[in-house]
Each structure stands twice: as C-alpha cells, then as structure tokens.
Short mmCIF file of C-alpha atoms in Angstrom, two decimals:
data_model
loop_
_atom_site.label_atom_id
_atom_site.label_comp_id
_atom_site.label_asym_id
_atom_site.label_seq_id
_atom_site.Cartn_x
_atom_site.Cartn_y
_atom_site.Cartn_z
CA MET A 1 5.28 31.59 13.87
CA ILE A 2 4.39 30.62 10.28
CA LYS A 3 5.87 27.14 10.78
CA PHE A 4 3.94 26.74 14.04
CA LEU A 5 0.67 27.66 12.32
CA LYS A 6 1.38 25.24 9.46
CA ASP A 7 2.05 22.46 11.96
CA MET A 8 -1.13 23.22 13.89
CA PHE A 9 -3.31 23.79 10.81
CA PRO A 10 -1.86 21.88 7.85
CA LYS A 11 -3.26 22.58 4.41
CA LYS A 12 -6.27 20.47 3.43
CA PHE A 13 -6.38 18.61 0.15
CA GLY A 14 -9.95 19.67 -0.66
CA ASN A 15 -9.03 23.36 -0.67
CA TYR A 16 -6.00 22.64 -2.83
CA TRP A 17 -8.11 20.65 -5.32
CA LYS A 18 -10.51 23.56 -5.83
CA GLN A 19 -7.54 25.67 -6.98
CA ILE A 20 -6.16 23.19 -9.52
CA LYS A 21 -9.02 20.93 -10.66
CA ASN A 22 -9.56 22.78 -13.95
CA LYS A 23 -6.02 22.13 -15.17
CA ASP A 24 -5.89 20.39 -18.56
CA ASN A 25 -3.59 17.55 -17.56
CA PHE A 26 -5.95 15.62 -15.30
CA ASP A 27 -7.35 12.36 -16.63
CA LYS A 28 -11.17 12.17 -16.54
CA ASN A 29 -11.08 9.09 -14.26
CA LEU A 30 -8.86 10.93 -11.79
CA ILE A 31 -11.26 13.89 -11.80
CA ASP A 32 -14.23 11.58 -11.24
CA PHE A 33 -12.58 9.73 -8.35
CA THR A 34 -11.42 12.99 -6.76
CA GLU A 35 -14.69 14.95 -7.04
CA LYS A 36 -16.76 12.09 -5.62
CA PHE A 37 -14.24 11.40 -2.86
CA ILE A 38 -14.24 14.98 -1.57
CA LYS A 39 -18.05 14.97 -1.44
CA SER A 40 -18.18 11.57 0.32
CA ASP A 41 -17.96 10.60 3.98
CA SER A 42 -14.57 9.03 3.21
CA TYR A 43 -13.00 12.48 3.02
CA LYS A 44 -13.56 12.84 6.77
CA PHE A 45 -11.23 9.87 7.43
CA VAL A 46 -8.10 11.38 5.86
CA SER A 47 -5.20 12.03 8.24
CA ASN A 48 -3.30 15.32 8.10
CA GLN A 49 -0.29 13.35 6.89
CA TRP A 50 -2.19 12.21 3.80
CA HIS A 51 -3.72 15.61 3.13
CA LEU A 52 -0.15 16.86 2.66
CA LEU A 53 1.09 13.81 0.72
CA ASN A 54 -1.90 14.00 -1.60
CA ILE A 55 -1.13 17.63 -2.39
CA SER A 56 2.40 16.61 -3.35
CA ASP A 57 1.13 13.70 -5.46
CA TYR A 58 -1.41 15.81 -7.31
CA ASN A 59 1.28 18.36 -8.12
CA SER A 60 3.11 15.57 -9.95
CA LEU A 61 -0.06 14.34 -11.66
CA LYS A 62 -0.90 17.91 -12.70
CA ASN A 63 2.47 18.36 -14.40
CA HIS A 64 3.27 14.86 -15.63
CA GLY A 65 0.24 12.59 -15.37
CA LEU A 66 1.40 9.07 -14.45
CA SER A 67 4.57 9.31 -16.54
CA ARG A 68 6.70 10.14 -13.47
CA TYR A 69 4.82 8.04 -10.94
CA GLY A 70 7.88 5.92 -10.15
CA SER A 71 10.13 8.83 -9.20
CA ASP A 72 7.63 11.36 -7.83
CA ILE A 73 4.81 9.42 -6.12
CA SER A 74 5.91 5.84 -5.42
CA THR A 75 8.07 6.90 -2.48
CA HIS A 76 4.84 7.74 -0.62
CA TYR A 77 3.81 4.11 -0.96
CA PHE A 78 6.65 1.59 -0.65
CA THR A 79 9.63 2.60 -2.81
CA PHE A 80 12.67 3.23 -0.62
CA MET A 81 15.50 5.38 -1.98
CA ASN A 82 17.88 6.98 0.53
CA ASN A 83 15.42 6.72 3.39
CA TYR A 84 16.62 3.49 4.98
CA ASP A 85 19.44 2.70 7.39
CA HIS A 86 21.05 -0.12 9.39
CA GLU A 87 17.97 -1.18 11.33
CA HIS A 88 15.86 -1.39 8.17
CA LEU A 89 18.41 -3.67 6.46
CA GLU A 90 19.16 -6.12 9.25
CA ASN A 91 16.90 -8.96 8.10
CA LEU A 92 18.16 -8.69 4.52
CA PHE A 93 21.65 -9.66 5.68
CA ASN A 94 20.67 -12.47 8.07
CA LYS A 95 20.57 -15.20 5.41
CA LEU A 96 23.38 -13.92 3.23
CA ASN A 97 26.97 -15.12 3.46
CA ASP A 98 29.16 -12.03 3.72
CA SER A 99 32.16 -13.94 2.32
CA GLU A 100 30.32 -15.16 -0.78
CA ILE A 101 31.64 -13.88 -4.08
CA LEU A 102 28.76 -13.08 -6.40
CA SER A 103 28.83 -13.89 -10.07
CA LEU A 104 26.04 -12.05 -11.82
CA LYS A 105 25.25 -9.82 -14.76
CA SER A 106 23.77 -6.50 -13.71
CA ASN A 107 23.68 -2.82 -14.61
CA ILE A 108 24.18 -2.02 -10.93
CA TYR A 109 25.61 1.42 -11.81
CA LYS A 110 22.44 2.50 -13.60
CA ARG A 111 21.39 6.06 -12.88
CA GLN A 112 17.63 6.01 -12.37
CA ASN A 113 15.47 8.64 -14.03
CA ASN A 114 15.13 11.76 -11.86
CA PHE A 115 17.43 10.26 -9.16
CA ASP A 116 20.89 11.58 -8.40
CA TYR A 117 23.84 9.15 -8.33
CA LYS A 118 23.73 8.58 -4.57
CA THR A 119 20.01 7.84 -4.59
CA SER A 120 20.38 5.58 -7.62
CA ILE A 121 23.18 3.43 -6.17
CA ASN A 122 21.38 3.11 -2.84
CA TYR A 123 18.22 1.96 -4.59
CA ASN A 124 20.12 -0.38 -6.94
CA LEU A 125 21.94 -2.07 -4.06
CA LEU A 126 18.64 -2.52 -2.23
CA CYS A 127 17.24 -4.28 -5.30
CA LEU A 128 20.31 -6.54 -5.38
CA LEU A 129 19.90 -7.45 -1.70
CA LEU A 130 16.21 -8.19 -2.19
CA PHE A 131 16.97 -10.32 -5.27
CA GLU A 132 19.63 -12.36 -3.46
CA ASN A 133 17.23 -13.00 -0.57
CA LEU A 134 14.50 -14.08 -2.97
CA LYS A 135 16.90 -16.63 -4.51
CA LYS A 136 17.14 -18.25 -1.06
CA LYS A 137 13.48 -19.24 -1.47
CA PRO A 138 13.38 -21.28 -4.72
CA GLU A 139 9.61 -21.89 -4.69
CA LEU A 140 8.91 -18.19 -4.28
CA PHE A 141 11.64 -17.21 -6.76
CA LYS A 142 9.90 -19.20 -9.50
CA ASN A 143 7.00 -16.73 -9.31
CA LEU A 144 9.19 -13.79 -10.29
CA SER A 145 8.75 -14.46 -14.00
CA GLN A 146 4.96 -14.21 -13.66
CA LEU A 147 5.06 -10.53 -12.66
CA ASN A 148 4.54 -8.09 -15.51
CA ASP A 149 7.36 -5.70 -16.42
CA ARG A 150 4.92 -3.31 -18.05
CA THR A 151 3.37 -2.50 -14.68
CA TYR A 152 6.19 -3.21 -12.21
CA THR A 153 8.82 -1.27 -14.14
CA GLY A 154 6.65 1.12 -16.19
CA HIS A 155 5.66 4.74 -15.51
CA ASN A 156 9.26 5.69 -14.70
CA GLN A 157 9.55 3.21 -11.83
CA PRO A 158 13.18 2.59 -10.88
CA PHE A 159 14.58 -0.87 -11.69
CA ILE A 160 17.77 -2.67 -12.61
CA SER A 161 18.54 -5.82 -14.57
CA ILE A 162 20.02 -8.80 -12.70
CA ASP A 163 20.77 -12.01 -14.58
CA GLY A 164 18.17 -11.22 -17.21
CA ASN A 165 15.45 -10.21 -14.71
CA ASN A 166 14.11 -6.68 -14.45
CA ILE A 167 14.11 -6.02 -10.72
CA SER A 168 12.26 -3.32 -8.81
CA SER A 169 11.86 -3.22 -5.05
CA ASP A 170 8.07 -3.36 -5.53
CA LYS A 171 8.37 -6.64 -7.43
CA ILE A 172 10.41 -8.46 -4.80
CA ILE A 173 8.68 -7.01 -1.74
CA SER A 174 5.28 -7.94 -3.20
CA LEU A 175 6.43 -11.57 -3.48
CA PHE A 176 7.60 -11.56 0.15
CA ASP A 177 4.24 -10.04 1.20
CA TYR A 178 2.44 -12.71 -0.83
CA GLU A 179 4.37 -15.45 0.97
CA LYS A 180 3.49 -14.13 4.42
CA ILE A 181 -0.18 -13.66 3.58
CA TYR A 182 -0.48 -17.25 2.45
CA ASN A 183 1.48 -18.48 5.45
CA PHE A 184 -1.30 -16.90 7.51
CA TYR A 185 -4.28 -17.69 5.31
CA GLU A 186 -4.86 -20.47 2.78
CA SER A 187 -8.15 -21.81 1.53
CA LYS A 188 -9.09 -24.14 -1.30
CA LYS A 189 -12.41 -22.45 -2.00
CA LYS A 190 -12.94 -19.39 -4.19
CA ASN A 191 -11.98 -16.40 -2.08
CA THR A 192 -13.16 -12.82 -1.75
CA PHE A 193 -10.26 -10.57 -0.72
CA LEU A 194 -10.40 -6.96 0.42
CA GLU A 195 -7.29 -4.80 0.55
CA ILE A 196 -7.44 -1.53 2.46
CA GLY A 197 -4.92 1.08 1.35
CA ALA A 198 -3.55 -0.70 -1.72
CA GLY A 199 -1.33 2.18 -2.82
CA SER A 200 -0.16 1.58 -6.39
CA GLY A 201 -1.79 -1.86 -6.50
CA ARG A 202 1.55 -3.72 -6.45
CA LEU A 203 0.38 -6.40 -3.98
CA ALA A 204 -3.03 -6.78 -5.62
CA GLU A 205 -1.38 -7.40 -8.97
CA CYS A 206 1.03 -9.93 -7.44
CA ILE A 207 -1.73 -11.94 -5.76
CA LEU A 208 -3.99 -11.86 -8.83
CA SER A 209 -1.09 -12.88 -11.08
CA LEU A 210 -0.30 -15.93 -8.97
CA LYS A 211 -3.77 -16.95 -7.78
CA LYS A 212 -6.53 -17.31 -10.34
CA ASP A 213 -9.46 -17.90 -7.96
CA ILE A 214 -9.60 -14.53 -6.20
CA ASN A 215 -12.36 -11.95 -6.28
CA TYR A 216 -10.43 -8.83 -5.24
CA THR A 217 -11.72 -5.52 -3.86
CA ILE A 218 -9.52 -2.48 -3.28
CA CYS A 219 -10.66 0.13 -0.76
CA ASP A 220 -8.72 3.37 -1.01
CA ILE A 221 -8.77 7.12 -1.61
CA PRO A 222 -7.44 9.23 -4.50
CA PRO A 223 -4.95 9.38 -6.00
CA SER A 224 -4.08 5.82 -4.89
CA ILE A 225 -7.43 4.37 -5.99
CA TYR A 226 -6.99 5.99 -9.41
CA ILE A 227 -3.41 4.75 -9.79
CA SER A 228 -4.27 1.17 -8.87
CA TYR A 229 -7.43 1.29 -11.04
CA GLU A 230 -5.40 2.30 -14.09
CA ARG A 231 -2.80 -0.34 -13.23
CA MET A 232 -5.35 -3.16 -13.01
CA LYS A 233 -6.75 -2.21 -16.42
CA ILE A 234 -3.28 -2.64 -17.91
CA ALA A 235 -2.34 -5.79 -15.98
CA PHE A 236 -5.61 -7.73 -16.34
CA GLN A 237 -7.24 -6.85 -19.63
CA ASN A 238 -9.32 -10.04 -19.59
CA LYS A 239 -10.76 -9.49 -16.12
CA LYS A 240 -13.97 -7.62 -15.34
CA ILE A 241 -13.05 -4.52 -13.34
CA GLY A 242 -15.71 -2.53 -11.50
CA ASN A 243 -15.58 1.06 -10.30
CA LEU A 244 -18.20 0.85 -7.54
CA ILE A 245 -17.72 4.20 -5.79
CA ASP A 246 -21.34 5.19 -6.61
CA CYS A 247 -22.82 2.06 -4.97
CA ASN A 248 -24.46 3.15 -1.72
CA ASN A 249 -26.57 0.25 -0.52
CA SER A 250 -25.67 -3.19 0.72
CA ALA A 251 -27.54 -5.32 -1.81
CA ALA A 252 -26.25 -3.48 -4.88
CA LEU A 253 -22.68 -3.35 -3.58
CA SER A 254 -22.54 -7.08 -2.74
CA LYS A 255 -24.10 -8.02 -6.07
CA ASN A 256 -21.68 -5.90 -8.09
CA ILE A 257 -18.62 -7.11 -6.19
CA LEU A 258 -19.45 -10.74 -6.93
CA GLU A 259 -20.20 -10.03 -10.59
CA ASN A 260 -16.75 -8.50 -11.14
CA ASP A 261 -13.23 -9.88 -10.76
CA ILE A 262 -11.66 -6.70 -9.37
CA ASN A 263 -13.52 -3.89 -7.61
CA PHE A 264 -12.81 -0.41 -6.31
CA ILE A 265 -14.63 1.26 -3.40
CA PHE A 266 -14.16 4.16 -0.98
CA PRO A 267 -13.62 3.56 2.78
CA HIS A 268 -17.07 4.74 3.91
CA GLN A 269 -18.65 2.04 1.73
CA LEU A 270 -17.33 -0.62 4.09
CA SER A 271 -20.38 0.20 6.22
CA PHE A 272 -22.56 -1.32 3.46
CA ILE A 273 -20.71 -4.66 3.38
CA LYS A 274 -22.58 -7.69 4.71
CA ASN A 275 -21.31 -9.63 7.74
CA ASP A 276 -18.37 -11.94 6.96
CA PHE A 277 -18.60 -11.11 3.26
CA PHE A 278 -14.83 -11.20 2.72
CA SER A 279 -12.71 -14.33 3.22
CA LEU A 280 -9.69 -12.17 4.05
CA VAL A 281 -9.08 -8.48 4.70
CA MET A 282 -5.56 -7.06 4.31
CA ALA A 283 -3.99 -3.72 5.19
CA VAL A 284 -0.32 -3.64 4.19
CA ASP A 285 1.85 -0.70 5.28
CA CYS A 286 -1.02 1.74 5.82
CA LEU A 287 -2.54 1.52 9.32
CA HIS A 288 0.36 3.44 10.85
CA GLU A 289 -0.56 6.40 8.64
CA MET A 290 -4.00 6.79 10.24
CA ASP A 291 -5.00 8.64 13.38
CA LYS A 292 -6.32 6.55 16.27
CA LYS A 293 -9.90 7.62 15.73
CA THR A 294 -9.77 6.39 12.14
CA LEU A 295 -8.09 3.14 13.18
CA LYS A 296 -10.96 2.42 15.54
CA MET A 297 -13.45 3.04 12.74
CA TYR A 298 -11.66 0.64 10.40
CA PHE A 299 -11.42 -2.01 13.11
CA ASN A 300 -15.17 -1.76 13.68
CA PHE A 301 -15.76 -2.31 9.96
CA ILE A 302 -13.29 -5.22 9.83
CA ASN A 303 -14.88 -6.82 12.87
CA ASN A 304 -18.12 -7.19 10.90
CA ILE A 305 -16.99 -8.06 7.39
CA THR A 306 -14.45 -10.87 7.87
CA GLU A 307 -13.07 -13.56 10.16
CA ASN A 308 -9.47 -13.15 8.94
CA PHE A 309 -7.38 -9.98 9.05
CA TYR A 310 -3.76 -9.59 7.95
CA PHE A 311 -1.75 -6.37 8.24
CA SER A 312 1.80 -5.06 8.38
CA ILE A 313 2.96 -1.97 10.28
CA TRP A 314 6.03 -0.20 11.60
CA LYS A 315 6.82 -1.62 15.04
CA LYS A 316 6.86 1.91 16.38
CA THR A 317 6.33 5.24 14.71
CA LYS A 318 4.30 8.44 15.04
CA ASN A 319 1.25 9.68 13.20
CA TRP A 320 2.98 12.68 11.70
CA HIS A 321 1.07 15.97 11.56
CA SER A 322 -1.46 14.74 14.14
CA LYS A 323 -0.38 17.38 16.65
CA THR A 324 -2.91 20.06 17.58
CA LEU A 325 -3.10 22.85 20.13
CA PHE A 326 -4.61 20.35 22.57
CA LYS A 327 -2.89 17.10 21.58
CA LYS A 328 0.68 15.85 21.15
CA THR A 329 1.76 14.00 18.03
CA GLU A 330 0.17 10.56 18.29
CA ARG A 331 2.51 7.70 19.11
CA LEU A 332 1.88 4.38 17.34
CA ASN A 333 3.79 1.65 19.15
CA PHE A 334 2.22 -1.79 18.77
CA ASP A 335 3.87 -3.22 21.89
CA LYS A 336 2.41 -0.40 23.97
CA ASN A 337 -1.14 -1.18 22.78
CA ASP A 338 -1.48 2.01 20.77
CA TYR A 339 -3.51 0.20 18.10
CA SER A 340 -6.24 -0.89 20.55
CA ILE A 341 -6.76 -4.30 18.96
CA PRO A 342 -10.32 -5.51 19.76
CA SER A 343 -10.50 -8.10 22.53
CA ASN A 344 -12.28 -10.65 20.33
CA TRP A 345 -9.36 -10.80 17.87
CA LYS A 346 -6.93 -13.68 18.36
CA ASN A 347 -3.37 -13.24 17.07
CA ILE A 348 -2.23 -16.43 15.31
CA PHE A 349 0.55 -15.05 13.08
CA LYS A 350 3.38 -12.63 13.76
CA GLU A 351 6.62 -12.34 11.78
CA ASP A 352 9.17 -9.63 11.03
CA LEU A 353 9.29 -8.42 7.44
CA ILE A 354 12.48 -9.16 5.58
CA PHE A 355 12.48 -5.49 4.56
CA PRO A 356 12.19 -3.14 6.25
CA SER A 357 13.23 -5.06 9.38
CA THR A 358 11.47 -2.47 11.52
CA GLN A 359 8.07 -3.68 10.32
CA PHE A 360 6.22 -6.84 11.14
CA ALA A 361 3.22 -8.71 9.80
CA LEU A 362 0.33 -9.89 11.94
CA GLY A 363 -2.60 -12.17 11.30
CA TYR A 364 -5.78 -12.31 13.40
CA LYS A 365 -8.72 -14.64 13.63
CA ILE A 366 -11.82 -12.65 14.51
CA ASN A 367 -14.10 -14.39 16.95
CA LYS A 368 -17.71 -13.34 16.69
CA TRP A 369 -19.53 -12.45 19.88
#
C-alpha cells in the first residue's frame, strides 16, 4: 500500500527543500537559484521523475557540494556506468574491426572513485570504445585536445588515460553531439544558440570551446542550472556570463542576452523571448524526461523563438512516475507520434546516435504560418 501511494503521489522537491535549505553546505548561488525557481512559474513544469531525481541530487550537494558530482549526480545526466546493454552498444561496434589488435597505453583497470570494480571496468571499456570510434573521424578527433580536463574530468568525474589523453564519456559524446549539430546547422554569421536542459553543461562547453562566434543561452532548472553556471565560470573566465533569472520582460531579457557571451534563464522566461531571436535551439537528451503537457508548452515556445530546432531522444521510452489514479504511465515513442511534432515543422535531419544506439538526433526547420 505504501509503495502504491508513493507511486501515485511521489514526493515533491519543493517540500523537501523546505526541510533542508538551512543546511550549512549549500553554496549561496545554489540557494539563490533554488529559492527563485520554486517561487517561479517554471516550478510548475517539473515532471515527477525530476522531482525525485532532484531530491537525490540535493542530498549529494548537501553532503558533498560539487566534490562528488561525477559519481553521485552525473548519472542523472549522461554518464553511463552499468546501465547499458547490447542494444545501446550496437553502433559503437559497427565501424570497429573485431580482429584488430590494439596497441595503446591505458590504465584500463583503474577503479573509479566511489565505483565498485564491475562498474569501473564497464565504464572504462565504454570510454575505450568511444575513443576508438572518435579516432575513425580524424577531423573530429583533432578537437579532443581543445576540451578542458579541469571541467571534463574534475569534480570526481570518472575518466581513464588512453595514449596520453584523459578520456571521459562526456568528453567524447559531446564531440559526437557537436558533429551532428553542425551537420544539421551551419551558418557563417554570429549565432545566438539556446540549449534547453543542458545538464552539467558538457555540450555547451564543447561548442563554446570549438566555436568562438556563439552567444549561448542555457535554459534549465536547479540543480542543473547551478552546476552548468559554476562550470562555465571555470571554463570561460574571459567570457561575460549573465545570470538572468530575475529578468521578466522581453526588452530587458533580449538586451542582456546580447550583452553577455553566456546566459542562464529559467524555462518560463522563454515566453519573454522575441520571435526568431535564436539562430538555433537545442534540446539534447531531455525531452523524453518531460510529460506530454510540458512538451507541448516547450514546442509552443520553440515555434516562436527560432527557425531551427535540433534535439536527441530515446527512440522509445516511458515518462517514469507519470502514472496517476486516472492515467497510465505515459509512453514516449517517436514513431507512434507521441511527441506531437507541430505540423509546420519540417524534418530535414535524422540520424542514430553512435551511443547509445537506442537514441537518435533530429533537426527541424520551422516554417512560419
């Protein structure tokens, strides 16, 4: 009975925050982001799944700050440990020769902090597979050296050394994401990018490290927005970074975005963005974590603020913890039209991800009525 009630009425993050917010370990920026988020309209958009994940993440932040981000929180974004199987790996093996004998220098047996041996070796082998696939793309591989070890392997993030390169899954996957985004969208003019659900900021850092002409806005909720905010301050100390969560009118928001290099906003602030303000909007590995009502809201925002939208999703999954007394757990299967893509969007790009193989990337041109 208790389990049934928990499934029907999962704990809400706001109630949890009231119980712990006076703990000494919380950084003042995290407190500011969290307090203002809970009081904002953006709090209404949070899925039950993320109410529960946020509670778990704040437990880690309460006890360890960001020092154990890599082992405690990153798995809620895009760090895979034991949670992958044959179907996730398929595309990683497609371009590898299974009879090739590798000659490399690596601490492949490294036990990662706070991982057991099984989890460590599974993660290490995944990094090796990703690295070998990246080597098959020489032009992309050359960019590896431009990604900062302080951010991609700091804060207890798991990594191994391969041939003198510090390799984390976030590093390599971000480069593959970067390649797909620019296969879909390329422009010679100065660009304004918006990323919805940036997680740790791994992709934002990759793009900004490789492209110098981008004005970049991250739209997210705590603790992700706090984590990526702190990351950008470390990665780009010479860039102007704006925390714009208090900006609540169109003119001020647009002006501030253009005056900064990197910006941070809450989801409800998308309603203040001018028509076609952003050259490109991206949502990588996050739409499948939203309920269908929230997806529709985001699509309405995106329809107004850009002509180019790129996203990646699981081909089929469920919106966990969306079940209620009157509704089954929501299915999210792209091929069965569960995402309700607006009719004025034209799909011009669709490719499987190299990892996990059960996700694909899509790019849409948005035709205005």
